[in-house]
């Protein structure tokens, strides 16, 4: 009991281990997709794990396919049925996996994007643009104020300009500078009187004013302040002979700055996430594809395992049938009480046992028959009377002839065994009268009557007289009936009887002839005595 259980455990253990590995792969995938950090941290490990599992399943599947192909090529028992059953398993398992996987891959793409399509990016861009428009609107107001202030510098000397710039601070500027083209400060007005140095504009501002008359830019200060700078090309002097740059620096409202930065950061984050989203979608597609491949390979392997296990009783029956067909009646099929083939296997084993017993009985009967056959052969060959024996079947075919029959008929009858008796006259024409006599009494033998006849044959050695007797044999086990012919050579016996008869005739004739001569002899003797003196010797 322990050995079959251990065998089943080792048989199902690889399949269970691979199934657990697939389940672990799904659990890891679920864990990786919870947060981007998990995917970034453990993504490579999951990839290596999937590759190892893929290689393992691929090698197992290829090995099973090679084994199945070898069984099919060598036409092993049950290989075709196993192949058809495996094809059915593949259709039932692969199609759902393929459909679900392909649908999931398509669903991750533009379809979900269309279902949940919202104008977040456009809204963020519009918000950022709105904040920029607010700043530009305020800058245009500042520019309008500065442009209105610019004509007041015409005809003014340099020492007259600083008080004018101080009044201009009332528009909300934190500092106002008048600079020449060499970036030297000519005059300034600062809201912060404690500041030692003004905030100098960037050199890009001077290059920009060479192209156009006005320039606007944002200047961050530190981490929490943002200023906007507006610059114009102006002229001053009695005859406006001096060219200069008037630049004013305005502090952006804290709330506007925070909102603008928030919108800008949100746009940057969204753009980054949008790029990452495509990467994540591709990763999900690859993950689903890998799961599909792993599931497909697992389905192939499971199809091999289950098809072989299901067809094992059929293979056992086929192998048992082939063994019985080859003559091996000792073949036994394992009987398992857990499937529906147990009754068939028990019936097969019972059948083979009965066939084995029947073959043993038949072999024993054959040996007995052979012994009887050998005994009959010895008897026929050593008949004391030397009689010839022919056995015929129900169709008149010669089945046996002893050597005495060949000697008596002076023909090679042993070589005619298996031929119809009626056709022996073609090869042995001297036996035709004998064959005709047998055909005459054939119907008598078929009806169970015995007959006896005498026939004379003319052979190369002279006349041959035979006494022939015929009778039907008992009906055999197959319902067939045969006949037996026994004949003796009575040529010498008849010749001896004839000679004896003629000898008796001669004896009796001699006796009959002898009886009348006696008185004549007596009379002759008397006359001889009476006339002995008177007759001469010549008389």
Short mmCIF file of C-alpha atoms in Angstrom, two decimals:
data_model
loop_
_atom_site.label_atom_id
_atom_site.label_comp_id
_atom_site.label_asym_id
_atom_site.label_seq_id
_atom_site.Cartn_x
_atom_site.Cartn_y
_atom_site.Cartn_z
CA UNK A 1 0.00 0.00 0.00
CA UNK A 2 2.86 2.36 0.77
CA UNK A 3 4.59 1.84 -2.57
CA UNK A 4 1.59 2.84 -4.77
CA UNK A 5 0.96 5.86 -2.53
CA UNK A 6 4.61 6.90 -2.78
CA UNK A 7 4.51 6.42 -6.53
CA UNK A 8 1.42 8.64 -6.85
CA UNK A 9 3.03 11.31 -4.66
CA UNK A 10 6.16 11.42 -6.82
CA UNK A 11 4.01 11.46 -9.93
CA UNK A 12 1.95 14.48 -8.89
CA UNK A 13 4.69 16.36 -7.02
CA UNK A 14 6.27 18.12 -10.06
CA UNK A 15 2.86 19.28 -11.29
CA UNK A 16 1.96 20.61 -7.84
CA UNK A 17 5.30 22.42 -7.53
CA UNK A 18 4.92 24.14 -10.89
CA UNK A 19 1.35 25.12 -10.00
CA UNK A 20 2.59 26.65 -6.74
CA UNK A 21 5.28 28.54 -8.64
CA UNK A 22 2.65 29.96 -10.99
CA UNK A 23 0.51 30.94 -8.01
CA UNK A 24 3.54 32.62 -6.42
CA UNK A 25 4.10 34.50 -9.69
CA UNK A 26 0.55 35.85 -9.56
CA UNK A 27 0.94 36.89 -5.92
CA UNK A 28 4.21 38.67 -6.71
CA UNK A 29 2.60 40.42 -9.65
CA UNK A 30 -0.23 41.62 -7.45
CA UNK A 31 2.31 42.91 -4.93
CA UNK A 32 4.36 44.69 -7.60
CA UNK A 33 1.36 46.53 -9.02
CA UNK A 34 0.29 47.98 -5.67
CA UNK A 35 2.73 50.89 -5.86
CA UNK A 36 5.31 52.11 -8.39
CA UNK A 37 7.99 51.75 -5.71
CA UNK A 38 7.36 48.01 -5.44
CA UNK A 39 7.65 47.68 -9.18
CA UNK A 40 10.84 49.70 -9.24
CA UNK A 41 12.38 47.82 -6.32
CA UNK A 42 11.35 44.24 -7.00
CA UNK A 43 10.65 44.32 -10.74
CA UNK A 44 14.03 42.84 -11.72
CA UNK A 45 13.66 39.98 -9.23
CA UNK A 46 10.22 39.16 -10.57
CA UNK A 47 11.61 39.21 -14.11
CA UNK A 48 14.37 36.74 -13.20
CA UNK A 49 11.85 34.52 -11.41
CA UNK A 50 9.57 34.53 -14.47
CA UNK A 51 12.48 33.71 -16.79
CA UNK A 52 13.53 30.74 -14.64
CA UNK A 53 9.96 29.46 -14.52
CA UNK A 54 9.61 29.98 -18.27
CA UNK A 55 12.80 28.01 -18.99
CA UNK A 56 11.68 25.21 -16.65
CA UNK A 57 8.26 24.88 -18.26
CA UNK A 58 9.69 25.17 -21.77
CA UNK A 59 12.20 22.38 -21.13
CA UNK A 60 9.53 20.16 -19.61
CA UNK A 61 7.12 20.81 -22.47
CA UNK A 62 9.76 20.16 -25.13
CA UNK A 63 10.79 16.91 -23.40
CA UNK A 64 7.16 15.75 -23.30
CA UNK A 65 6.62 16.68 -26.94
CA UNK A 66 9.73 14.75 -27.98
CA UNK A 67 8.58 11.76 -25.95
CA UNK A 68 5.10 11.93 -27.49
CA UNK A 69 6.56 12.21 -31.00
CA UNK A 70 8.82 9.20 -30.36
CA UNK A 71 5.85 7.15 -29.11
CA UNK A 72 3.82 8.17 -32.16
CA UNK A 73 6.63 7.34 -34.58
CA UNK A 74 7.28 3.97 -32.97
CA UNK A 75 3.51 3.28 -32.87
CA UNK A 76 3.50 2.41 -29.21
CA UNK A 77 0.29 1.21 -27.61
CA UNK A 78 -2.17 4.03 -26.95
CA UNK A 79 0.02 6.77 -28.50
CA UNK A 80 -2.61 7.88 -31.04
CA UNK A 81 -5.39 7.96 -28.46
CA UNK A 82 -3.15 9.89 -26.07
CA UNK A 83 -2.32 12.38 -28.84
CA UNK A 84 -5.98 12.96 -29.70
CA UNK A 85 -6.91 13.36 -26.04
CA UNK A 86 -4.04 15.80 -25.53
CA UNK A 87 -5.25 17.83 -28.51
CA UNK A 88 -8.67 18.05 -26.91
CA UNK A 89 -7.11 19.21 -23.64
CA UNK A 90 -5.13 21.86 -25.48
CA UNK A 91 -8.19 23.21 -27.25
CA UNK A 92 -10.13 23.38 -23.97
CA UNK A 93 -7.30 25.05 -22.03
CA UNK A 94 -5.40 27.19 -24.51
CA UNK A 95 -8.30 28.96 -26.19
CA UNK A 96 -9.69 30.51 -22.97
CA UNK A 97 -6.20 31.53 -21.86
CA UNK A 98 -5.43 33.11 -25.22
CA UNK A 99 -8.75 34.93 -25.43
CA UNK A 100 -8.57 36.30 -21.89
CA UNK A 101 -4.92 37.33 -22.23
CA UNK A 102 -5.37 39.06 -25.58
CA UNK A 103 -8.49 40.85 -24.33
CA UNK A 104 -6.62 41.99 -21.20
CA UNK A 105 -3.71 43.26 -23.29
CA UNK A 106 -6.10 45.20 -25.52
CA UNK A 107 -8.02 46.48 -22.51
CA UNK A 108 -4.90 47.95 -20.91
CA UNK A 109 -4.26 50.06 -24.00
CA UNK A 110 -6.29 52.85 -25.57
CA UNK A 111 -9.67 51.39 -24.62
CA UNK A 112 -9.30 52.16 -20.93
CA UNK A 113 -7.75 55.51 -21.85
CA UNK A 114 -10.85 56.30 -23.91
CA UNK A 115 -13.22 55.20 -21.15
CA UNK A 116 -11.47 57.32 -18.51
CA UNK A 117 -10.29 60.07 -20.79
CA UNK A 118 -10.30 63.38 -18.92
CA UNK A 119 -8.64 66.66 -19.89
CA UNK A 120 -6.32 66.73 -16.91
CA UNK A 121 -3.32 67.69 -18.94
CA UNK A 122 -5.21 70.38 -20.81
CA UNK A 123 -6.71 71.66 -17.54
CA UNK A 124 -3.28 71.87 -15.98
CA UNK A 125 -1.90 73.62 -19.00
CA UNK A 126 -4.85 76.00 -19.02
CA UNK A 127 -4.35 76.68 -15.32
CA UNK A 128 -0.69 77.38 -15.88
CA UNK A 129 -1.53 79.54 -18.85
CA UNK A 130 -4.17 81.33 -16.78
CA UNK A 131 -1.64 82.12 -14.09
CA UNK A 132 0.78 83.29 -16.74
CA UNK A 133 -1.94 85.44 -18.26
CA UNK A 134 -2.60 86.95 -14.82
CA UNK A 135 1.07 87.77 -14.48
CA UNK A 136 1.20 89.12 -18.02
CA UNK A 137 -1.89 91.24 -17.33
CA UNK A 138 -0.24 92.69 -14.29
CA UNK A 139 2.98 93.18 -16.26
CA UNK A 140 1.07 94.99 -19.00
CA UNK A 141 -0.34 97.29 -16.35
CA UNK A 142 3.17 97.93 -15.09
CA UNK A 143 4.40 98.45 -18.63
CA UNK A 144 1.61 100.92 -19.33
CA UNK A 145 2.60 102.84 -16.21
CA UNK A 146 6.28 102.82 -17.20
CA UNK A 147 5.51 103.84 -20.77
CA UNK A 148 3.47 106.73 -19.44
CA UNK A 149 6.41 107.58 -17.21
CA UNK A 150 8.96 107.40 -20.04
CA UNK A 151 8.07 110.79 -21.70
CA UNK A 152 8.62 112.50 -18.35
CA UNK A 153 12.34 111.67 -18.64
CA UNK A 154 12.70 113.68 -21.84
CA UNK A 155 14.62 116.90 -21.27
CA UNK A 156 15.61 115.88 -17.74
CA UNK A 157 19.09 115.91 -16.43
CA UNK A 158 20.45 112.95 -14.55
CA UNK A 159 20.28 114.59 -11.14
CA UNK A 160 16.56 115.29 -11.66
CA UNK A 161 15.66 111.70 -12.24
CA UNK A 162 16.06 109.99 -8.75
CA UNK A 163 13.16 111.93 -7.14
CA UNK A 164 11.01 110.98 -10.08
CA UNK A 165 11.91 107.31 -9.57
CA UNK A 166 11.01 107.59 -5.88
CA UNK A 167 7.52 108.74 -6.85
CA UNK A 168 7.28 105.87 -9.30
CA UNK A 169 7.68 103.34 -6.47
CA UNK A 170 4.05 104.03 -5.65
CA UNK A 171 2.92 101.78 -8.49
CA UNK A 172 4.06 98.77 -6.41
CA UNK A 173 7.66 98.38 -7.58
CA UNK A 174 10.23 97.18 -5.09
CA UNK A 175 13.04 98.90 -6.95
CA UNK A 176 13.52 100.98 -10.09
CA UNK A 177 16.84 101.34 -11.89
CA UNK A 178 18.05 103.60 -14.66
CA UNK A 179 21.04 101.99 -16.36
CA UNK A 180 23.12 102.81 -19.36
CA UNK A 181 24.00 100.41 -22.14
CA UNK A 182 27.15 99.37 -20.33
CA UNK A 183 25.01 98.01 -17.47
CA UNK A 184 26.01 100.86 -15.10
CA UNK A 185 23.41 102.14 -12.65
CA UNK A 186 22.69 105.82 -13.30
CA UNK A 187 19.83 106.27 -10.85
CA UNK A 188 17.79 104.07 -8.58
CA UNK A 189 14.91 104.03 -6.15
CA UNK A 190 14.45 101.18 -3.66
CA UNK A 191 11.55 100.35 -1.41
CA UNK A 192 13.90 98.62 1.02
CA UNK A 193 16.05 101.52 2.21
CA UNK A 194 18.24 99.20 4.22
CA UNK A 195 19.36 97.27 1.18
CA UNK A 196 22.90 98.10 0.24
CA UNK A 197 22.86 96.93 -3.36
CA UNK A 198 20.06 96.69 -5.87
CA UNK A 199 19.23 93.44 -7.63
CA UNK A 200 20.96 93.64 -10.94
CA UNK A 201 19.12 92.29 -13.98
CA UNK A 202 20.45 89.36 -16.00
CA UNK A 203 22.63 90.07 -19.02
CA UNK A 204 19.99 88.42 -21.20
CA UNK A 205 17.79 91.44 -20.54
CA UNK A 206 20.23 93.80 -22.29
CA UNK A 207 20.50 91.47 -25.28
CA UNK A 208 16.74 91.25 -25.49
CA UNK A 209 16.37 95.06 -25.44
CA UNK A 210 18.69 95.30 -28.40
CA UNK A 211 16.01 93.55 -30.42
CA UNK A 212 12.84 95.10 -28.97
CA UNK A 213 11.92 98.12 -26.85
CA UNK A 214 10.46 96.24 -23.88
CA UNK A 215 11.22 92.99 -22.03
CA UNK A 216 9.43 91.06 -19.27
CA UNK A 217 10.83 88.23 -17.17
CA UNK A 218 10.45 86.41 -13.85
CA UNK A 219 13.23 86.40 -11.28
CA UNK A 220 13.01 83.98 -8.32
CA UNK A 221 14.73 85.07 -5.14
CA UNK A 222 15.60 82.38 -2.70
CA UNK A 223 13.10 79.55 -2.27
CA UNK A 224 10.00 81.50 -1.34
CA UNK A 225 10.00 84.75 -3.31
CA UNK A 226 9.28 85.53 -6.92
CA UNK A 227 9.75 88.89 -8.68
CA UNK A 228 8.84 90.10 -12.11
CA UNK A 229 11.09 92.53 -13.97
CA UNK A 230 9.99 94.93 -16.68
CA UNK A 231 12.54 96.89 -18.77
CA UNK A 232 12.14 99.68 -21.39
CA UNK A 233 14.49 101.60 -23.64
CA UNK A 234 14.35 105.32 -22.68
CA UNK A 235 16.18 108.59 -23.46
CA UNK A 236 16.99 111.46 -21.15
CA UNK A 237 19.00 114.75 -21.28
CA UNK A 238 18.14 118.17 -22.49
CA UNK A 239 17.95 117.03 -26.02
CA UNK A 240 17.26 113.36 -25.21
CA UNK A 241 20.75 112.61 -26.32
CA UNK A 242 21.38 109.90 -23.73
CA UNK A 243 20.02 106.37 -24.23
CA UNK A 244 19.32 104.30 -21.12
CA UNK A 245 17.33 101.37 -19.80
CA UNK A 246 14.57 101.83 -17.27
CA UNK A 247 13.84 98.61 -15.36
CA UNK A 248 11.39 98.08 -12.52
CA UNK A 249 11.20 95.05 -10.23
CA UNK A 250 7.84 93.97 -8.81
CA UNK A 251 7.20 91.30 -6.18
CA UNK A 252 4.66 88.68 -7.21
CA UNK A 253 1.83 88.11 -4.76
CA UNK A 254 2.55 85.13 -2.46
CA UNK A 255 -0.75 83.42 -3.15
CA UNK A 256 -0.39 83.84 -6.90
CA UNK A 257 3.15 82.50 -6.68
CA UNK A 258 2.07 79.45 -4.69
CA UNK A 259 -0.80 78.72 -7.07
CA UNK A 260 1.38 79.15 -10.13
CA UNK A 261 4.10 76.95 -8.71
CA UNK A 262 1.53 74.35 -7.68
CA UNK A 263 0.03 74.30 -11.15
CA UNK A 264 3.43 74.13 -12.77
CA UNK A 265 4.58 71.32 -10.47
CA UNK A 266 1.34 69.44 -11.01
CA UNK A 267 1.85 69.74 -14.75
CA UNK A 268 5.40 68.44 -14.46
CA UNK A 269 4.25 65.56 -12.25
CA UNK A 270 1.42 64.72 -14.59
CA UNK A 271 3.73 64.77 -17.58
CA UNK A 272 6.14 62.48 -15.75
CA UNK A 273 3.33 60.18 -14.69
CA UNK A 274 1.96 60.19 -18.22
CA UNK A 275 5.32 58.95 -19.44
CA UNK A 276 5.50 56.46 -16.59
CA UNK A 277 1.94 55.35 -17.30
CA UNK A 278 2.91 54.21 -20.77
CA UNK A 279 5.87 52.36 -19.29
CA UNK A 280 3.63 50.75 -16.65
CA UNK A 281 1.10 49.76 -19.31
CA UNK A 282 3.86 48.17 -21.36
CA UNK A 283 5.10 46.38 -18.25
CA UNK A 284 1.58 45.13 -17.58
CA UNK A 285 1.28 43.97 -21.17
CA UNK A 286 4.59 42.11 -20.90
CA UNK A 287 3.52 40.66 -17.55
CA UNK A 288 0.21 39.45 -18.92
CA UNK A 289 2.02 38.08 -21.96
CA UNK A 290 4.49 36.24 -19.73
CA UNK A 291 1.63 34.89 -17.63
CA UNK A 292 -0.12 33.81 -20.80
CA UNK A 293 3.02 32.01 -22.00
CA UNK A 294 3.53 30.42 -18.57
CA UNK A 295 -0.12 29.38 -18.41
CA UNK A 296 0.09 28.00 -21.94
CA UNK A 297 3.19 25.99 -21.15
CA UNK A 298 1.65 24.79 -17.90
CA UNK A 299 -1.49 23.82 -19.81
CA UNK A 300 0.62 21.88 -22.30
CA UNK A 301 2.44 20.05 -19.54
CA UNK A 302 -0.80 19.40 -17.65
CA UNK A 303 -2.34 18.14 -20.90
CA UNK A 304 0.54 15.69 -21.30
CA UNK A 305 0.28 14.50 -17.71
CA UNK A 306 -3.50 14.15 -17.57
CA UNK A 307 -3.81 12.60 -21.04
CA UNK A 308 -1.20 9.99 -20.17
CA UNK A 309 -2.82 9.28 -16.83
CA UNK A 310 -6.31 9.02 -18.32
CA UNK A 311 -5.16 6.82 -21.21
CA UNK A 312 -3.00 4.58 -19.01
CA UNK A 313 -5.78 1.97 -18.53
CA UNK A 314 -6.39 2.04 -22.29
CA UNK A 315 -2.69 1.59 -22.96
CA UNK A 316 -2.61 -1.30 -20.50
CA UNK A 317 -5.53 -2.91 -22.31
CA UNK A 318 -3.89 -2.37 -25.71
CA UNK A 319 -0.60 -3.78 -24.46
CA UNK A 320 -2.43 -6.71 -22.91
CA UNK A 321 -4.34 -7.34 -26.14
CA UNK A 322 -1.15 -7.23 -28.20
CA UNK A 323 0.54 -9.58 -25.74
CA UNK A 324 -2.37 -12.02 -25.95
CA UNK A 325 -2.31 -11.74 -29.74
CA UNK A 326 1.40 -12.58 -29.61
CA UNK A 327 0.63 -15.66 -27.51
CA UNK A 328 1.49 -14.36 -24.04
CA UNK A 329 -1.52 -15.46 -22.03
CA UNK A 330 0.24 -14.78 -18.72
CA UNK A 331 -0.10 -11.01 -19.22
CA UNK A 332 -1.98 -9.37 -16.34
CA UNK A 333 -3.39 -5.83 -16.31
CA UNK A 334 -3.09 -3.81 -13.08
CA UNK A 335 -6.52 -3.40 -11.50
CA UNK A 336 -7.29 -0.11 -9.79
CA UNK A 337 -10.48 0.28 -7.80
CA UNK A 338 -10.48 4.06 -8.32
CA UNK A 339 -11.50 4.19 -11.98
CA UNK A 340 -14.15 2.76 -14.26
CA UNK A 341 -11.66 0.56 -16.10
CA UNK A 342 -11.28 -1.80 -13.15
CA UNK A 343 -14.17 -4.02 -14.27
CA UNK A 344 -12.76 -4.18 -17.78
CA UNK A 345 -9.29 -4.98 -16.46
CA UNK A 346 -10.70 -7.72 -14.19
CA UNK A 347 -12.65 -9.17 -17.14
CA UNK A 348 -9.51 -9.10 -19.27
CA UNK A 349 -7.49 -10.87 -16.60
CA UNK A 350 -10.26 -13.46 -16.19
CA UNK A 351 -10.34 -13.96 -19.96
CA UNK A 352 -6.59 -14.45 -20.18
CA UNK A 353 -6.69 -16.91 -17.27
CA UNK A 354 -9.40 -18.92 -18.99
CA UNK A 355 -7.52 -18.79 -22.27
CA UNK A 356 -4.37 -19.92 -20.50
CA UNK A 357 -6.26 -22.79 -18.87
CA UNK A 358 -7.85 -23.70 -22.21
CA UNK A 359 -4.46 -23.61 -23.89
CA UNK A 360 -3.08 -25.87 -21.19
CA UNK A 361 -5.95 -28.28 -21.66
CA UNK A 362 -5.55 -28.11 -25.41
CA UNK A 363 -1.85 -28.74 -25.13
CA UNK A 364 -2.50 -31.69 -22.88
CA UNK A 365 -5.12 -33.03 -25.32
CA UNK A 366 -2.69 -32.46 -28.18
CA UNK A 367 -0.01 -34.45 -26.39
CA UNK A 368 -2.49 -37.22 -25.72
CA UNK A 369 -3.60 -37.16 -29.33
CA UNK A 370 -0.01 -37.22 -30.49
CA UNK A 371 0.68 -40.16 -28.24
CA UNK A 372 -2.36 -41.96 -29.62
CA UNK A 373 -1.31 -41.01 -33.11
CA UNK A 374 2.17 -42.36 -32.55
CA UNK A 375 0.68 -45.49 -31.00
CA UNK A 376 -1.65 -45.96 -33.96
CA UNK A 377 1.22 -45.36 -36.36
CA UNK A 378 3.29 -48.03 -34.65
CA UNK A 379 0.33 -50.40 -34.68
CA UNK A 380 -0.41 -49.78 -38.34
CA UNK A 381 3.22 -50.16 -39.30
CA UNK A 382 3.56 -53.42 -37.39
CA UNK A 383 0.32 -55.18 -38.17
CA UNK A 384 1.04 -58.89 -37.98
CA UNK A 385 -1.09 -59.60 -41.02
CA UNK A 386 0.69 -56.95 -43.07
CA UNK A 387 -2.63 -55.46 -44.16
CA UNK A 388 -2.68 -52.12 -45.97
CA UNK A 389 -4.66 -49.29 -44.32
CA UNK A 390 -6.00 -46.08 -45.86
CA UNK A 391 -7.92 -43.43 -43.89
CA UNK A 392 -10.12 -40.92 -45.69
CA UNK A 393 -11.97 -37.83 -44.43
CA UNK A 394 -15.59 -37.00 -45.18
CA UNK A 395 -14.55 -35.48 -48.54
CA UNK A 396 -12.65 -38.54 -49.70
CA UNK A 397 -9.18 -37.03 -49.16
CA UNK A 398 -6.40 -39.41 -48.15
CA UNK A 399 -5.32 -38.57 -44.63
CA UNK A 400 -3.10 -41.54 -43.81
CA UNK A 401 -1.55 -44.57 -45.47
CA UNK A 402 0.76 -47.11 -43.91
CA UNK A 403 3.80 -48.51 -45.60
CA UNK A 404 2.07 -51.91 -46.04
CA UNK A 405 -0.49 -50.23 -48.31
CA UNK A 406 2.28 -48.93 -50.56
CA UNK A 407 3.95 -52.33 -50.58
CA UNK A 408 0.74 -54.21 -51.38
CA UNK A 409 -0.41 -51.85 -54.12
CA UNK A 410 3.17 -51.46 -55.34
CA UNK A 411 2.61 -47.67 -55.54
CA UNK A 412 4.05 -44.67 -53.54
CA UNK A 413 0.91 -43.95 -51.56
CA UNK A 414 2.76 -42.07 -48.82
CA UNK A 415 3.36 -39.24 -51.28
CA UNK A 416 -0.36 -39.05 -52.10
CA UNK A 417 -1.48 -38.08 -48.61
CA UNK A 418 -3.65 -34.95 -48.74
CA UNK A 419 -5.01 -35.67 -52.23
CA UNK A 420 -8.54 -36.80 -53.10
CA UNK A 421 -8.77 -40.54 -53.55
CA UNK A 422 -10.67 -40.12 -56.82
CA UNK A 423 -7.74 -38.21 -58.35
CA UNK A 424 -5.11 -40.85 -57.58
CA UNK A 425 -5.92 -42.59 -60.85
CA UNK A 426 -4.32 -39.71 -62.76
CA UNK A 427 -0.92 -40.31 -61.19
CA UNK A 428 -1.39 -44.04 -60.54
CA UNK A 429 -3.43 -45.49 -63.46
CA UNK A 430 -2.91 -49.12 -62.36
CA UNK A 431 -5.02 -48.37 -59.26
CA UNK A 432 -8.04 -47.22 -61.24
CA UNK A 433 -10.01 -50.50 -60.75
CA UNK A 434 -9.29 -50.30 -57.02
CA UNK A 435 -10.44 -46.65 -56.93
CA UNK A 436 -13.58 -47.47 -58.89
CA UNK A 437 -14.45 -50.19 -56.41
CA UNK A 438 -14.02 -47.77 -53.49
CA UNK A 439 -16.21 -45.17 -55.23
CA UNK A 440 -18.84 -47.84 -55.74
CA UNK A 441 -19.03 -48.50 -52.00
CA UNK A 442 -18.43 -44.87 -50.91
CA UNK A 443 -22.09 -44.19 -50.21
CA UNK A 444 -22.25 -47.32 -48.06
CA UNK A 445 -19.44 -46.04 -45.88
CA UNK A 446 -21.12 -42.62 -45.60
CA UNK A 447 -24.26 -44.28 -44.25
CA UNK A 448 -22.26 -46.31 -41.71
CA UNK A 449 -22.42 -49.68 -43.54
CA UNK A 450 -19.45 -52.02 -43.76
CA UNK A 451 -18.57 -53.74 -47.00
CA UNK A 452 -16.10 -56.31 -48.31
CA UNK A 453 -15.06 -57.09 -51.87
CA UNK A 454 -12.36 -58.85 -53.85
CA UNK A 455 -10.59 -57.26 -56.80
CA UNK A 456 -7.88 -58.26 -59.20
CA UNK A 457 -5.29 -55.76 -60.38
CA UNK A 458 -2.87 -56.21 -63.26
CA UNK A 459 0.50 -54.81 -62.23
CA UNK A 460 3.95 -54.83 -63.75
CA UNK A 461 4.79 -57.88 -61.59
CA UNK A 462 1.73 -59.79 -62.56
CA UNK A 463 -1.78 -60.32 -61.35
CA UNK A 464 -2.64 -59.02 -57.86
CA UNK A 465 -5.67 -60.23 -55.97
CA UNK A 466 -6.87 -58.08 -53.08
CA UNK A 467 -9.57 -58.51 -50.47
CA UNK A 468 -10.76 -55.05 -49.42
CA UNK A 469 -12.96 -54.09 -46.47
CA UNK A 470 -14.38 -50.63 -45.72
CA UNK A 471 -16.13 -48.99 -42.76
CA UNK A 472 -16.96 -45.51 -41.49
CA UNK A 473 -15.09 -43.98 -38.55
CA UNK A 474 -16.88 -42.56 -35.48
CA UNK A 475 -17.87 -38.87 -35.68
CA UNK A 476 -15.16 -36.58 -34.21
CA UNK A 477 -15.51 -33.62 -31.86
CA UNK A 478 -15.82 -31.23 -34.80
CA UNK A 479 -18.74 -33.21 -36.24
CA UNK A 480 -16.61 -34.63 -39.09
CA UNK A 481 -16.76 -38.26 -40.19
CA UNK A 482 -14.14 -40.26 -42.07
CA UNK A 483 -13.66 -43.78 -43.49
CA UNK A 484 -11.05 -46.51 -43.30
CA UNK A 485 -10.03 -49.02 -45.94
CA UNK A 486 -8.22 -52.26 -45.06
CA UNK A 487 -7.03 -54.59 -47.78
CA UNK A 488 -4.90 -57.74 -47.94
CA UNK A 489 -2.90 -59.37 -50.74
CA UNK A 490 -4.45 -62.84 -51.15
CA UNK A 491 -2.71 -63.71 -54.42
CA UNK A 492 -0.41 -66.32 -52.84
CA UNK A 493 -3.19 -67.63 -50.65
CA UNK A 494 -5.51 -68.22 -53.59
CA UNK A 495 -2.68 -69.74 -55.59
CA UNK A 496 -1.94 -72.13 -52.75
CA UNK A 497 -5.60 -73.04 -52.48
CA UNK A 498 -5.70 -73.70 -56.22
CA UNK A 499 -2.59 -75.87 -56.05
CA UNK A 500 -3.99 -77.78 -53.08
CA UNK A 501 -7.26 -78.33 -54.90
CA UNK A 502 -5.54 -79.64 -58.01
CA UNK A 503 -3.36 -81.93 -55.90
CA UNK A 504 -6.46 -83.41 -54.28
CA UNK A 505 -7.97 -83.93 -57.72
CA UNK A 506 -4.83 -85.71 -58.95
CA UNK A 507 -4.73 -87.90 -55.86
CA UNK A 508 -8.32 -88.89 -56.25
CA UNK A 509 -7.86 -89.57 -59.99
CA UNK A 510 -4.81 -91.70 -59.26
CA UNK A 511 -6.83 -93.62 -56.71
CA UNK A 512 -9.65 -94.15 -59.11
CA UNK A 513 -7.22 -95.28 -61.84
CA UNK A 514 -5.38 -97.57 -59.45
CA UNK A 515 -8.41 -99.59 -58.34
CA UNK A 516 -9.16 -101.36 -61.82
CA UNK A 517 -5.49 -102.36 -62.44
CA UNK A 518 -5.18 -104.67 -59.42
CA UNK A 519 -7.19 -107.68 -60.77
CA UNK A 520 -5.51 -107.31 -64.10
CA UNK A 521 -2.12 -107.54 -62.41
CA UNK A 522 -3.20 -110.62 -60.42
CA UNK A 523 -4.44 -112.35 -63.57
CA UNK A 524 -1.24 -111.49 -65.33
CA UNK A 525 0.79 -113.00 -62.52
CA UNK A 526 -1.22 -116.22 -62.64
CA UNK A 527 -0.84 -116.54 -66.35
CA UNK A 528 2.86 -115.86 -65.99
CA UNK A 529 3.24 -118.69 -63.52
CA UNK A 530 1.25 -121.07 -65.71
CA UNK A 531 2.94 -120.22 -68.84
CA UNK A 532 6.43 -119.64 -67.45
CA UNK A 533 7.81 -122.87 -68.95
CA UNK A 534 6.18 -122.72 -72.27
CA UNK A 535 6.84 -119.15 -73.30
CA UNK A 536 10.17 -117.86 -74.45
CA UNK A 537 11.82 -114.90 -72.64
CA UNK A 538 10.98 -112.63 -75.52
CA UNK A 539 7.29 -113.48 -75.00
#
